[in-house]
PDB file of C-alpha atoms in Angstrom:
ATOM      1  CA  MET A   1      -0.001  -0.307  -0.186  1.00 91.00           C
ATOM      2  CA  LYS A   2       1.040   3.580  -0.528  1.00 95.00           C
ATOM      3  CA  LEU A   3      -0.355   6.902   0.326  1.00 96.00           C
ATOM      4  CA  ILE A   4      -0.621   9.989  -2.185  1.00 97.00           C
ATOM      5  CA  ARG A   5      -0.906  12.845  -0.660  1.00 98.00           C
ATOM      6  CA  VAL A   6      -2.730  16.081  -2.337  1.00 98.00           C
ATOM      7  CA  THR A   7      -1.476  19.296  -0.660  1.00 98.00           C
ATOM      8  CA  ALA A   8      -1.265  22.983  -1.850  1.00 98.00           C
ATOM      9  CA  MET A   9       0.434  26.019  -0.312  1.00 96.00           C
ATOM     10  CA  TRP A  10      -2.108  28.556  -0.057  1.00 97.00           C
ATOM     11  CA  CYS A  11      -4.373  25.605   2.051  1.00 97.00           C
ATOM     12  CA  THR A  12      -4.228  26.200   5.798  1.00 97.00           C
ATOM     13  CA  SER A  13      -5.923  22.956   6.641  1.00 98.00           C
ATOM     14  CA  CYS A  14      -2.902  21.432   4.542  1.00 98.00           C
ATOM     15  CA  LEU A  15      -0.540  23.420   6.932  1.00 97.00           C
ATOM     16  CA  LEU A  16      -2.275  22.052  10.164  1.00 97.00           C
ATOM     17  CA  MET A  17      -1.954  18.441   9.059  1.00 98.00           C
ATOM     18  CA  LYS A  18       1.478  18.380   8.246  1.00 95.00           C
ATOM     19  CA  LYS A  19       1.951  17.931  12.345  1.00 95.00           C
ATOM     20  CA  ARG A  20      -0.580  15.369  12.279  1.00 97.00           C
ATOM     21  CA  TRP A  21       0.255  13.108   9.390  1.00 96.00           C
ATOM     22  CA  ASN A  22       3.897  13.360  10.585  1.00 94.00           C
ATOM     23  CA  LYS A  23       2.993  12.089  13.814  1.00 95.00           C
ATOM     24  CA  ALA A  24       0.672   8.945  12.584  1.00 95.00           C
ATOM     25  CA  PHE A  25       3.262   8.177   9.801  1.00 93.00           C
ATOM     26  CA  SER A  26       6.347   7.971  12.336  1.00 92.00           C
ATOM     27  CA  GLU A  27       5.018   4.573  13.425  1.00 88.00           C
ATOM     28  CA  PHE A  28       4.903   2.980   9.725  1.00 90.00           C
ATOM     29  CA  ASN A  29       8.591   3.205   8.675  1.00 85.00           C
ATOM     30  CA  SER A  30       7.840   1.256   5.636  1.00 87.00           C
ATOM     31  CA  LEU A  31       5.125   3.228   4.268  1.00 91.00           C
ATOM     32  CA  GLU A  32       5.416   4.855   1.068  1.00 94.00           C
ATOM     33  CA  ILE A  33       4.277   8.467   0.396  1.00 95.00           C
ATOM     34  CA  ILE A  34       4.015  10.299  -3.046  1.00 96.00           C
ATOM     35  CA  ASP A  35       3.453  13.890  -2.316  1.00 97.00           C
ATOM     36  CA  TYR A  36       1.636  16.010  -4.865  1.00 97.00           C
ATOM     37  CA  ASP A  37       0.840  20.010  -5.410  1.00 98.00           C
ATOM     38  CA  PHE A  38      -2.521  20.467  -6.516  1.00 97.00           C
ATOM     39  CA  ASP A  39      -1.554  23.757  -8.343  1.00 97.00           C
ATOM     40  CA  GLU A  40       2.013  22.031  -9.966  1.00 97.00           C
ATOM     41  CA  ASP A  41       0.987  18.447 -10.197  1.00 96.00           C
ATOM     42  CA  THR A  42      -2.349  18.412 -12.121  1.00 94.00           C
ATOM     43  CA  ASP A  43      -1.650  15.625 -14.704  1.00 92.00           C
ATOM     44  CA  HIS A  44      -0.882  13.079 -11.686  1.00 91.00           C
ATOM     45  CA  ILE A  45      -4.005  14.256  -9.582  1.00 92.00           C
ATOM     46  CA  GLN A  46      -6.360  14.451 -12.591  1.00 91.00           C
ATOM     47  CA  ALA A  47      -7.138  10.763 -12.303  1.00 91.00           C
ATOM     48  CA  TYR A  48      -7.980  10.962  -9.104  1.00 94.00           C
ATOM     49  CA  ASN A  49     -10.971  13.394  -9.503  1.00 94.00           C
ATOM     50  CA  ILE A  50      -9.396  15.604  -6.390  1.00 95.00           C
ATOM     51  CA  GLY A  51     -11.653  18.403  -6.030  1.00 91.00           C
ATOM     52  CA  SER A  52     -11.046  21.724  -4.691  1.00 91.00           C
ATOM     53  CA  THR A  53     -11.253  20.533  -0.901  1.00 96.00           C
ATOM     54  CA  LEU A  54      -8.146  19.950   0.510  1.00 98.00           C
ATOM     55  CA  PRO A  55      -5.574  18.071   1.645  1.00 98.00           C
ATOM     56  CA  VAL A  56      -6.479  14.531   0.335  1.00 98.00           C
ATOM     57  CA  VAL A  57      -4.587  11.474   1.354  1.00 98.00           C
ATOM     58  CA  LEU A  58      -5.356   8.454  -1.194  1.00 98.00           C
ATOM     59  CA  PHE A  59      -4.448   5.137   0.502  1.00 97.00           C
ATOM     60  CA  VAL A  60      -3.904   2.900  -2.863  1.00 96.00           C
ATOM     61  CA  ASP A  61      -2.320  -0.626  -3.687  1.00 94.00           C
ATOM     62  CA  ASP A  62       0.544  -1.141  -5.575  1.00 91.00           C
ATOM     63  CA  SER A  63      -0.699  -0.588  -9.084  1.00 93.00           C
ATOM     64  CA  LEU A  64      -1.916   2.958  -7.799  1.00 92.00           C
ATOM     65  CA  ILE A  65      -5.477   1.998  -7.763  1.00 94.00           C
ATOM     66  CA  GLU A  66      -7.691   3.857  -4.979  1.00 96.00           C
ATOM     67  CA  LEU A  67      -8.856   1.684  -1.899  1.00 96.00           C
ATOM     68  CA  GLU A  68      -9.589   5.021   0.120  1.00 96.00           C
ATOM     69  CA  ARG A  69      -9.896   8.540   0.382  1.00 98.00           C
ATOM     70  CA  MET A  70      -9.482  11.006   3.349  1.00 97.00           C
ATOM     71  CA  VAL A  71     -10.332  14.834   2.455  1.00 98.00           C
ATOM     72  CA  GLY A  72      -9.634  17.622   4.647  1.00 97.00           C
ATOM     73  CA  GLU A  73      -8.832  17.876   8.807  1.00 98.00           C
ATOM     74  CA  LYS A  74      -8.267  14.304  10.167  1.00 98.00           C
ATOM     75  CA  SER A  75      -7.162  13.403  13.808  1.00 97.00           C
ATOM     76  CA  VAL A  76      -4.015  11.416  14.394  1.00 97.00           C
ATOM     77  CA  GLN A  77      -6.391   8.380  15.363  1.00 97.00           C
ATOM     78  CA  GLU A  78      -7.987   8.044  12.547  1.00 97.00           C
ATOM     79  CA  ILE A  79      -5.088   8.367  10.226  1.00 96.00           C
ATOM     80  CA  VAL A  80      -3.350   5.945  12.180  1.00 96.00           C
ATOM     81  CA  SER A  81      -6.823   3.342  12.233  1.00 96.00           C
ATOM     82  CA  SER A  82      -6.796   3.517   8.550  1.00 94.00           C
ATOM     83  CA  VAL A  83      -3.145   3.253   7.747  1.00 95.00           C
ATOM     84  CA  ARG A  84      -3.135  -0.094  10.173  1.00 94.00           C
ATOM     85  CA  LYS A  85      -6.348  -1.266   8.203  1.00 93.00           C
ATOM     86  CA  TYR A  86      -3.966  -1.684   5.024  1.00 90.00           C
ATOM     87  CA  LEU A  87      -0.961  -2.618   6.367  1.00 86.00           C
ATOM     88  CA  THR A  88      -2.185  -5.624   9.103  1.00 68.00           C
TER      89      THR A  88
END
């Protein structure tokens, strides 16, 4: 499983979530995270139908098929629970 994280420099929720993601992901050493910028990486994110609400974290399989989508602000526990669902 991999994560695709879509953020933007102007997104205040994205800035807030950065600390939460760092805390949540710190216990998962093997987790691969692909970061895309909403404004600059449109070619990459277009296939996932990313709307204007950010941040978006996509849980994808090794073929980059979407398994789950988190949109907006989430708690550390919500993030950890979702990651564990796919890593165990």
